[in-house]
CSV table of N, CA and C in Angstrom, one decimal:
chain,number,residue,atom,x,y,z
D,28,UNK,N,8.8,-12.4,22.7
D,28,UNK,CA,8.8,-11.1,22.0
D,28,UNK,C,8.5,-10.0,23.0
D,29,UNK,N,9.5,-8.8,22.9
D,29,UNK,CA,9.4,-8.6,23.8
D,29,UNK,C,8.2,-7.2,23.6
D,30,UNK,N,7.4,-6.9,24.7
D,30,UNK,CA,5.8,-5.6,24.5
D,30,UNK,C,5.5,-4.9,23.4
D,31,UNK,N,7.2,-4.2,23.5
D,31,UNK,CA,7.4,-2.8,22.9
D,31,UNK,C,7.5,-3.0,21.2
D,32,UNK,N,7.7,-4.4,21.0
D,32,UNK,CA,7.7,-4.8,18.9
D,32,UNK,C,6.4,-4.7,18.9
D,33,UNK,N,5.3,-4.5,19.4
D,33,UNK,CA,4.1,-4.6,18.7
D,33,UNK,C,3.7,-3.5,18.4
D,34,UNK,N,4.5,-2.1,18.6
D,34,UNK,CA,4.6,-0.9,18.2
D,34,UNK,C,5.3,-1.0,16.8
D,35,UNK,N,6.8,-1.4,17.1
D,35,UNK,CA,6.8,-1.3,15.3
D,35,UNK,C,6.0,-2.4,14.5
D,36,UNK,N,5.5,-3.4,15.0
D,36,UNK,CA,4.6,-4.1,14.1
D,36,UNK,C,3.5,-3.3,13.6
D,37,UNK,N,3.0,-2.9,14.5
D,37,UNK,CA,1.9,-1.8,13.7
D,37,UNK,C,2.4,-1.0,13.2
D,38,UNK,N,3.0,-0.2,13.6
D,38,UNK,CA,4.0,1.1,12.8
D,38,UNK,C,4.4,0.6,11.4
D,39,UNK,N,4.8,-0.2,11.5
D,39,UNK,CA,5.5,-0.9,9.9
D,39,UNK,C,4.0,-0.9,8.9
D,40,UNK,N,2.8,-1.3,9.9
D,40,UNK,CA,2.1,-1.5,8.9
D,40,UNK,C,1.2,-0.2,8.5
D,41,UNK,N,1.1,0.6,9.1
D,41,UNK,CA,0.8,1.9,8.8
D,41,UNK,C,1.4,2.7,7.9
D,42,UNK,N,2.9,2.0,8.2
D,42,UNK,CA,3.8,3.0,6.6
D,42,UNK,C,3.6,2.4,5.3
D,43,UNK,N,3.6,0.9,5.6
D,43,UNK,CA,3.1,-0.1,4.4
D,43,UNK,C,1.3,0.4,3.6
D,44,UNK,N,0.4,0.8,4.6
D,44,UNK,CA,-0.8,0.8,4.1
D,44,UNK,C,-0.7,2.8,3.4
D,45,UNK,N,0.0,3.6,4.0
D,45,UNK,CA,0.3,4.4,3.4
D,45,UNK,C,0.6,4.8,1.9
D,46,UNK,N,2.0,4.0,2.0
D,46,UNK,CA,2.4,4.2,0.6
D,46,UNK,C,1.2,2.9,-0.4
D,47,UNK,N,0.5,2.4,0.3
D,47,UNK,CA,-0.6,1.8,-0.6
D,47,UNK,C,-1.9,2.8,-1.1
D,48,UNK,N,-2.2,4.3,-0.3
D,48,UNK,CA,-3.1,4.8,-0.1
D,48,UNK,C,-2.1,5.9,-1.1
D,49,UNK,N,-1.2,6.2,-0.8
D,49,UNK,CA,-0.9,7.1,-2.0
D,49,UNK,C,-0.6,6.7,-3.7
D,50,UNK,N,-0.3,5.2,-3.6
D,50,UNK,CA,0.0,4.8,-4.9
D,50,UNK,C,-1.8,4.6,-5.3
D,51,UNK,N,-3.1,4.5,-4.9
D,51,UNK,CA,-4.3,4.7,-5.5
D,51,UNK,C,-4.4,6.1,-5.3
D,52,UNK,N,-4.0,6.7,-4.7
D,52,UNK,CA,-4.5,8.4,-5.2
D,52,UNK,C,-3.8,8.7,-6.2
D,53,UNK,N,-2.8,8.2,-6.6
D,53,UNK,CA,-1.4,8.3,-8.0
D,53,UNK,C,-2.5,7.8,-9.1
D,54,UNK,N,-3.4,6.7,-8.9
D,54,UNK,CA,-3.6,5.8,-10.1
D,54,UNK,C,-5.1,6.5,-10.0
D,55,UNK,N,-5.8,7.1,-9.7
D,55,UNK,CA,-7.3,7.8,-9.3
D,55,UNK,C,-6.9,9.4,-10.1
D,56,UNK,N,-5.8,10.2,-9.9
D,56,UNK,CA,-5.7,11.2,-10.7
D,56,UNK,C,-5.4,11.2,-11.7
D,57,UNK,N,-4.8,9.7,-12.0
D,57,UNK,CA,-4.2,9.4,-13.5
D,57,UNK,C,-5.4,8.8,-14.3
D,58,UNK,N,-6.6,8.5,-13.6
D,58,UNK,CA,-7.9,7.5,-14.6
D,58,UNK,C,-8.2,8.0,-15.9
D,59,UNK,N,-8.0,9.3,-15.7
D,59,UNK,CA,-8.6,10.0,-17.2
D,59,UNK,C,-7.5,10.7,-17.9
D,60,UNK,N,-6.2,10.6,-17.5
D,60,UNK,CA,-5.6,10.9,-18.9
D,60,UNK,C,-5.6,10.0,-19.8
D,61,UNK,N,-4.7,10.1,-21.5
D,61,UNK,CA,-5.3,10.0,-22.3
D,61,UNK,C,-3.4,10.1,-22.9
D,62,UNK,N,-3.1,9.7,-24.3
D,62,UNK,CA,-2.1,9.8,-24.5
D,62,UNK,C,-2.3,9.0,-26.1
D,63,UNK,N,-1.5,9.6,-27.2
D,63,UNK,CA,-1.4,9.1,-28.6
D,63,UNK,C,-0.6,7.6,-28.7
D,64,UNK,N,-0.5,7.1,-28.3
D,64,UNK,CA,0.3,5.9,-28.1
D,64,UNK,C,0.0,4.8,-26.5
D,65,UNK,N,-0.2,3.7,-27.2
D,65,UNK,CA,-0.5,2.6,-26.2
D,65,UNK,C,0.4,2.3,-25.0
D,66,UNK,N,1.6,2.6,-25.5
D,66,UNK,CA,3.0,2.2,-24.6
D,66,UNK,C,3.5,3.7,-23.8
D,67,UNK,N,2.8,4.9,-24.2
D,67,UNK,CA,2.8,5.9,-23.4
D,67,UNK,C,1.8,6.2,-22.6
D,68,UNK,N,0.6,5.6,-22.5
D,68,UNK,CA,-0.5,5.6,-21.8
D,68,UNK,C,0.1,5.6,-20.0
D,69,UNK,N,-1.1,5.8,-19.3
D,69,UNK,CA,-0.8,5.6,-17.8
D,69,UNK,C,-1.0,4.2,-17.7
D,70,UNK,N,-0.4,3.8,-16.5
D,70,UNK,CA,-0.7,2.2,-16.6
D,70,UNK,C,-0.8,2.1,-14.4
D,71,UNK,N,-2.0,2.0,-14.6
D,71,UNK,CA,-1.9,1.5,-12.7
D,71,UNK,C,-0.6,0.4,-11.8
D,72,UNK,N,-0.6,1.1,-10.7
D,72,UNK,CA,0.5,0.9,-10.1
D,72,UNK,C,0.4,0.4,-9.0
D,73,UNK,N,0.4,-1.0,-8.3
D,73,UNK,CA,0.2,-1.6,-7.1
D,73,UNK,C,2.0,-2.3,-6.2
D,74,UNK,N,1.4,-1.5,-5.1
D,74,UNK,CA,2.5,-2.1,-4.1
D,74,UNK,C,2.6,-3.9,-3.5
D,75,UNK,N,3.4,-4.2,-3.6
D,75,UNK,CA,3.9,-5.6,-3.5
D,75,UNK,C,4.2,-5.3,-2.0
D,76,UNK,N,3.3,-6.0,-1.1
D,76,UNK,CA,4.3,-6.3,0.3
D,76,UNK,C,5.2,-7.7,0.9
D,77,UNK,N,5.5,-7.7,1.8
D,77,UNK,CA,6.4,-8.8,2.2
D,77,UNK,C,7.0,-8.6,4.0
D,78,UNK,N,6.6,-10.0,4.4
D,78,UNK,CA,6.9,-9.5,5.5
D,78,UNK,C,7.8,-10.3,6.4
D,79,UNK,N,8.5,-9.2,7.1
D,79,UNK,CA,9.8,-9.7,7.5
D,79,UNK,C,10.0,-10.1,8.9
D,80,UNK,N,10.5,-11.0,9.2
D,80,UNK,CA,11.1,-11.9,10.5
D,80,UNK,C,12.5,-11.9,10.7
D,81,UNK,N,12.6,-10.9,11.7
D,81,UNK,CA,14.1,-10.7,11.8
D,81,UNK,C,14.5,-11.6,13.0
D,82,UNK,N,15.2,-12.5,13.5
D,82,UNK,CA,15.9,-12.7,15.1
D,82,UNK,C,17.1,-12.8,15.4
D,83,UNK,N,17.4,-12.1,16.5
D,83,UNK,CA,18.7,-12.3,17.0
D,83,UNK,C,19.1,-13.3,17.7
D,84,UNK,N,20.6,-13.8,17.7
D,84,UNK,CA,21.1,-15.3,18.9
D,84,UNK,C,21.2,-14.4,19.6
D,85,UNK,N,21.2,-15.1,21.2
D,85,UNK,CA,21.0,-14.7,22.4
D,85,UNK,C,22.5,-14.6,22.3
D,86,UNK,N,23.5,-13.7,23.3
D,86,UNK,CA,25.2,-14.0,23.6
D,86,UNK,C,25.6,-15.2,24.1
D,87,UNK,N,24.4,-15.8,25.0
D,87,UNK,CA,24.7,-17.1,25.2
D,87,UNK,C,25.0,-18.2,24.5
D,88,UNK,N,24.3,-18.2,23.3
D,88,UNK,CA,24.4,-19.2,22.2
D,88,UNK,C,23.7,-18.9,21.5
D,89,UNK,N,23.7,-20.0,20.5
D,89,UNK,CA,22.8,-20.2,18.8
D,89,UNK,C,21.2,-19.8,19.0
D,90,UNK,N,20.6,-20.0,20.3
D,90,UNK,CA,19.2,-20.0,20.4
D,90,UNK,C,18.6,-18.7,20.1
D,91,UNK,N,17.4,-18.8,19.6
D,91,UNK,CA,16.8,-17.3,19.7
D,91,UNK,C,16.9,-16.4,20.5
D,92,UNK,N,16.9,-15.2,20.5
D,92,UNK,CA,16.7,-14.4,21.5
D,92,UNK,C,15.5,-14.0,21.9
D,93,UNK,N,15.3,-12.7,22.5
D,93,UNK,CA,14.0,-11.9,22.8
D,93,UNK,C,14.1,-10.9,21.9
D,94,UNK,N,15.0,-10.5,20.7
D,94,UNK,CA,15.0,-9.8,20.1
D,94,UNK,C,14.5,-10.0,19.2
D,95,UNK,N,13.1,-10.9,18.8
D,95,UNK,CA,13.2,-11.5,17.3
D,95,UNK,C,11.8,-10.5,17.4
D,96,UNK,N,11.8,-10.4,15.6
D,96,UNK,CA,10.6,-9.1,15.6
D,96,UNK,C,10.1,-9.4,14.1
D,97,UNK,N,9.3,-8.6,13.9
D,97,UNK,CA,8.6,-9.1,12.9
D,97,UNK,C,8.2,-7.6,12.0
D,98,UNK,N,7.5,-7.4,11.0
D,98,UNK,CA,7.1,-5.5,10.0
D,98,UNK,C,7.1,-6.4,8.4
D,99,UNK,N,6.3,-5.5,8.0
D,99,UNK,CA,5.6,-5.6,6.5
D,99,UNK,C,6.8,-4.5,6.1
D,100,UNK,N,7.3,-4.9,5.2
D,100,UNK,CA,7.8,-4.1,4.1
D,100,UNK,C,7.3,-3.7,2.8
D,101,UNK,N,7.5,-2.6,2.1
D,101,UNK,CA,7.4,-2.8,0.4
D,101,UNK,C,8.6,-3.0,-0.2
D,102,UNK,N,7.8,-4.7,-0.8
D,102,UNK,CA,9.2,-5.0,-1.9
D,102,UNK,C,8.7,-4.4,-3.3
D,103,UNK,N,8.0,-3.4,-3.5
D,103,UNK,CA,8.0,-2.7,-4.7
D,103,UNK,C,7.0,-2.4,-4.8
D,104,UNK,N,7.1,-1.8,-6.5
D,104,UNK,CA,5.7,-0.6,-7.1
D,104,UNK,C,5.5,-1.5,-8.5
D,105,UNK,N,4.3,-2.8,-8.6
D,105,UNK,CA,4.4,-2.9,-9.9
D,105,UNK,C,3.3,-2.5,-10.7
D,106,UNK,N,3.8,-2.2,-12.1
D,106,UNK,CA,2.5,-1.6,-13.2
D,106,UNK,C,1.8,-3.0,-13.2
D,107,UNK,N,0.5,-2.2,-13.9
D,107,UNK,CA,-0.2,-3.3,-14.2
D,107,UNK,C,0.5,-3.7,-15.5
D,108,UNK,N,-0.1,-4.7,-16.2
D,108,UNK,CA,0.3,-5.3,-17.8
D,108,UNK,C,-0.6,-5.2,-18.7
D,109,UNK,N,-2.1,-4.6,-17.6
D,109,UNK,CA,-3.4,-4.6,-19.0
D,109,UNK,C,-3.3,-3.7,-19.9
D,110,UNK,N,-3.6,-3.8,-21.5
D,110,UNK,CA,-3.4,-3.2,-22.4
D,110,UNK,C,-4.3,-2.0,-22.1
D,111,UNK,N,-3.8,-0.6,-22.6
D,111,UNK,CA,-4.5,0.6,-22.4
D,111,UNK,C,-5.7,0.7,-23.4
D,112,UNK,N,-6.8,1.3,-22.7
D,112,UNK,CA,-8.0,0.9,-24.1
D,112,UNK,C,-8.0,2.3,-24.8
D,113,UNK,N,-8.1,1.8,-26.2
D,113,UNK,CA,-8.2,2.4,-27.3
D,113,UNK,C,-9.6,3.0,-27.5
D,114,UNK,N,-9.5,4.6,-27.9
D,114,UNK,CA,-11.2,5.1,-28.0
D,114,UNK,C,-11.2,5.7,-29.4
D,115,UNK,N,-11.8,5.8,-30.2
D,115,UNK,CA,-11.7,6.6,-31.5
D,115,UNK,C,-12.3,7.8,-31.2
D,116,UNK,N,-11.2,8.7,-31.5
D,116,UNK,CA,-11.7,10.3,-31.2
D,116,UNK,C,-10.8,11.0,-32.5
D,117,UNK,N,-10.9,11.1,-33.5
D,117,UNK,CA,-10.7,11.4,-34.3
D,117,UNK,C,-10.0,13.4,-34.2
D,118,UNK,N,-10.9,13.6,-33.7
D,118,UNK,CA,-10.7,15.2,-33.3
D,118,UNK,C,-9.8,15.6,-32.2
D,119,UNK,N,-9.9,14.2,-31.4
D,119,UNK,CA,-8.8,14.9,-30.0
D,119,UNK,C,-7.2,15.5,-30.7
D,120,UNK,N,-6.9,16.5,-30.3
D,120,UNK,CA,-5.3,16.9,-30.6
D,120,UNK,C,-4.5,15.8,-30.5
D,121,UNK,N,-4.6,14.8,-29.7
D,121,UNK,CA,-3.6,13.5,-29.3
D,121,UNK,C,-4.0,12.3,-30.0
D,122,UNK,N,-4.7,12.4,-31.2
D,122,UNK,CA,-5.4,11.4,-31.3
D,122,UNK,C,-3.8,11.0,-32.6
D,123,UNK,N,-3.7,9.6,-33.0
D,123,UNK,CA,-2.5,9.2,-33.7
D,123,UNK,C,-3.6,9.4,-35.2
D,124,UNK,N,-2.5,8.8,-36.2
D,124,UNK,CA,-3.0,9.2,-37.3
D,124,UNK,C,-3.9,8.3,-38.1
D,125,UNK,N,-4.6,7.3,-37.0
D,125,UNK,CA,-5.5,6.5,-37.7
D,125,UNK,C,-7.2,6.9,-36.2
D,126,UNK,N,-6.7,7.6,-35.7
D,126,UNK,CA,-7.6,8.7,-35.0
D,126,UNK,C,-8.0,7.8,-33.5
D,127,UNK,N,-7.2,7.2,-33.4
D,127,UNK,CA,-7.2,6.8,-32.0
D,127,UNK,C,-6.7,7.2,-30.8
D,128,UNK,N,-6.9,7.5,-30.0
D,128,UNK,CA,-6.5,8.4,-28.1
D,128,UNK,C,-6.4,6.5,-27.3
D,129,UNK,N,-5.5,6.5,-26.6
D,129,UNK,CA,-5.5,5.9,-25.2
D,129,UNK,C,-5.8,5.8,-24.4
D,130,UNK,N,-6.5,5.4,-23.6
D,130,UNK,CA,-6.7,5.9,-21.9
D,130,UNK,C,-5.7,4.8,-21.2
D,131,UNK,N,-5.6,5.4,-20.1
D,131,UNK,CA,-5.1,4.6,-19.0
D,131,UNK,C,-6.4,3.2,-18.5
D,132,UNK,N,-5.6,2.2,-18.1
D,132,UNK,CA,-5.8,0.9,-17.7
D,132,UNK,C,-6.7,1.2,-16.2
D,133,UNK,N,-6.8,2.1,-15.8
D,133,UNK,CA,-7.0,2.4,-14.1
D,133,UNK,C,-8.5,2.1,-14.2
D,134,UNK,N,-9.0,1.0,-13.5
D,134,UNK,CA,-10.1,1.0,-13.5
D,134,UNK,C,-10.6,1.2,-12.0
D,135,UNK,N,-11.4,2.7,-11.8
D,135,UNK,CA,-11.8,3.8,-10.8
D,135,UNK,C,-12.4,2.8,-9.5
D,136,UNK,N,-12.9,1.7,-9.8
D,136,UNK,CA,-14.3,1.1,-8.8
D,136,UNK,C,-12.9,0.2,-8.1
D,137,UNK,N,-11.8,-0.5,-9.1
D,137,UNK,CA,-10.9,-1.3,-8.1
D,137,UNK,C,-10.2,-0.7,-7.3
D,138,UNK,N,-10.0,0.6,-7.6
D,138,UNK,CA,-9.2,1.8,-7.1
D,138,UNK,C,-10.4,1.9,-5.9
D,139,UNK,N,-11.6,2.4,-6.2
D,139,UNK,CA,-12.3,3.1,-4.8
D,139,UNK,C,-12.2,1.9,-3.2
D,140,UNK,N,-12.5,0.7,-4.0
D,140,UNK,CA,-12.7,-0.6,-3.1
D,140,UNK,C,-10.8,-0.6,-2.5
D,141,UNK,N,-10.2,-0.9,-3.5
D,141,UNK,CA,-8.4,-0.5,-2.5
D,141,UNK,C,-8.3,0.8,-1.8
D,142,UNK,N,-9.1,1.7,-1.8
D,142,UNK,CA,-8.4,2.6,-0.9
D,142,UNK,C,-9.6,2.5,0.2
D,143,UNK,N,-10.3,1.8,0.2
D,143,UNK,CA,-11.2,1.6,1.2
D,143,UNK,C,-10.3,0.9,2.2
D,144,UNK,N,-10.3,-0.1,1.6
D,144,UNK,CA,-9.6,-1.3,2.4
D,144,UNK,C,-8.4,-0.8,2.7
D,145,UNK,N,-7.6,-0.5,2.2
D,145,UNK,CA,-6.0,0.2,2.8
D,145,UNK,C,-6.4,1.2,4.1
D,146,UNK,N,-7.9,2.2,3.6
D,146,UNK,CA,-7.7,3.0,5.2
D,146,UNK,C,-8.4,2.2,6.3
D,147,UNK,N,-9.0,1.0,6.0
D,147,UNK,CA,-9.6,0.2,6.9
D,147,UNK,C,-8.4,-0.3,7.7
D,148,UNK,N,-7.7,-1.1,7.0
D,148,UNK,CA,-6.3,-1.6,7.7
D,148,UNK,C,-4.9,-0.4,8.6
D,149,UNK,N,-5.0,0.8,8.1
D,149,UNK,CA,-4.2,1.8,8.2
D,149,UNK,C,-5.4,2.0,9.9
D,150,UNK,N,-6.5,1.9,9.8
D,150,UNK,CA,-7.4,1.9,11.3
D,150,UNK,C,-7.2,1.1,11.8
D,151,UNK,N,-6.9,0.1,11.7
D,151,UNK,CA,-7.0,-1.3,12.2
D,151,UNK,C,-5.6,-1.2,13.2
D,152,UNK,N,-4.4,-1.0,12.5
D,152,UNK,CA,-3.3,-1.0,13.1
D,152,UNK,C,-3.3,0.3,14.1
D,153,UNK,N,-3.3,1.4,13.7
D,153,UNK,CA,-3.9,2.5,15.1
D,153,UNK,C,-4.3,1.8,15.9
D,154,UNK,N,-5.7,1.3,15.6
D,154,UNK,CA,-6.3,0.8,17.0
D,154,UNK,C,-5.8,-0.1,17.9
D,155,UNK,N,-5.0,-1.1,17.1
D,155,UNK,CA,-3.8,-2.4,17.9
D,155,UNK,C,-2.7,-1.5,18.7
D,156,UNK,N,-2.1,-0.4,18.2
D,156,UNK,CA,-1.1,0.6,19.3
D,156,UNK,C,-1.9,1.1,20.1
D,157,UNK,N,-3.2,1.7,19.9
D,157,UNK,CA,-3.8,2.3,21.1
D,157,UNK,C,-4.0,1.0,22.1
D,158,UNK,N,-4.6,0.2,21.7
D,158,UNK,CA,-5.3,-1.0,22.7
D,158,UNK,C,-3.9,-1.1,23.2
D,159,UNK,N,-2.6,-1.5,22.8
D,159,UNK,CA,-1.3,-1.6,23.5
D,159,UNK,C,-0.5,-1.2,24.3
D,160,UNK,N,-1.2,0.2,23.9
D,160,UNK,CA,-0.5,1.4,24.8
D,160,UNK,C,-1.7,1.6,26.3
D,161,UNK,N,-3.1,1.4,25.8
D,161,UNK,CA,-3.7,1.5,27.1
D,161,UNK,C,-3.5,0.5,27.8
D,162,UNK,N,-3.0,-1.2,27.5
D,162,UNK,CA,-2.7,-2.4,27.8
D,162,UNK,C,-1.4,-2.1,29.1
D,163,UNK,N,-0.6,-1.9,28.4
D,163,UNK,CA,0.7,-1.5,29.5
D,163,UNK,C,0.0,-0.3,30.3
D,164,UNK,N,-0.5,1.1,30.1
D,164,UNK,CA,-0.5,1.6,31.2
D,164,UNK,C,-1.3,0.9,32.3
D,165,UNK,N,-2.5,-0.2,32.0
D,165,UNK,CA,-3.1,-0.9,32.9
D,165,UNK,C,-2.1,-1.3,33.8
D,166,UNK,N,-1.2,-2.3,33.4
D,166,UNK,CA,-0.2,-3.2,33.9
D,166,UNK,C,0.7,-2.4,34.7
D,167,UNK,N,1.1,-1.4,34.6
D,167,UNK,CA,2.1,-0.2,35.2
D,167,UNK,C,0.8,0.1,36.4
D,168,UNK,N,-0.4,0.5,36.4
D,168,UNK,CA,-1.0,1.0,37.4
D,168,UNK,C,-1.1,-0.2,38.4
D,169,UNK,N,-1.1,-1.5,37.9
D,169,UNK,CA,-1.8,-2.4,39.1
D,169,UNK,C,-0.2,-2.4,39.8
D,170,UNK,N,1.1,-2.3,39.9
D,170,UNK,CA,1.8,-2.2,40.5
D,170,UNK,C,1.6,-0.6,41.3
D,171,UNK,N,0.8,0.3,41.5
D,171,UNK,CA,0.5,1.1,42.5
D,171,UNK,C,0.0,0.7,43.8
């Protein structure tokens, strides 16, 4: 493998922990709406990753190359399935006609603990490009 994929390997996973850090600030602004109907409620939204191994044959033949490489993709955005909970508020303007409001499914504490961990990992992979990048400038100076 050749130095320079361990840039897009981190890089991939930086865009991957991104769109994970924005899909919990999606589900964190959405915790406290509220809606007349179960099936129109908010429903939390988690990214699915997957990760990919690409390689190329060398021109010479069938065998691997040095081009084989590796990145985290998002294979999607799925809702949750948990039912939205029902509150009796009889007075809310949205409330249906047996006086119940919906809330959204987002429960705030699994949301705080994921966005923890997503910017943990979103650090983690910085720090693997910097240690990489200082790694090769070493190796470039000892040929001085």
């Amino acid at each position: 493998m050749p130095s320079f994929n361990i840039f897009d390997i981190a890089g991939s996973g930086m865009s991957a922990q991104t769109v994970r850090l924005n899909t919990t600030a999606s589900n964190l602004a959405n915790a406290d709406s509220v809606s007349s109907d179960p099936k129109a409620a908010y429903k939390a939204r988690h990214p699915v990753f997957k990760a990919v191994q690409t390689a190329l044959a060398n021109q010479a033949g069938n065998q691997l190359g040095a081009k084989a490489s590796s990145s985290v993709q998002v294979a999607g955005i799925m809702q949750s399935q948990t039912a939205a909970q029902a509150r009796y508020e009889p007075g809310n303007p949205l409330a249906n006609a047996d006086g119940y409001i919906y809330s959204s499914n987002v429960n705030v504490v699994e949301e705080m603990a994921d966005m923890i961990s997503a910017s943990r990992s979103y650090q983690n992979n910085v720090e693997v490009m910097n240690t990489s990048k200082d790694l090769m400038l070493a190796t470039l100076k000892l040929g001085q």
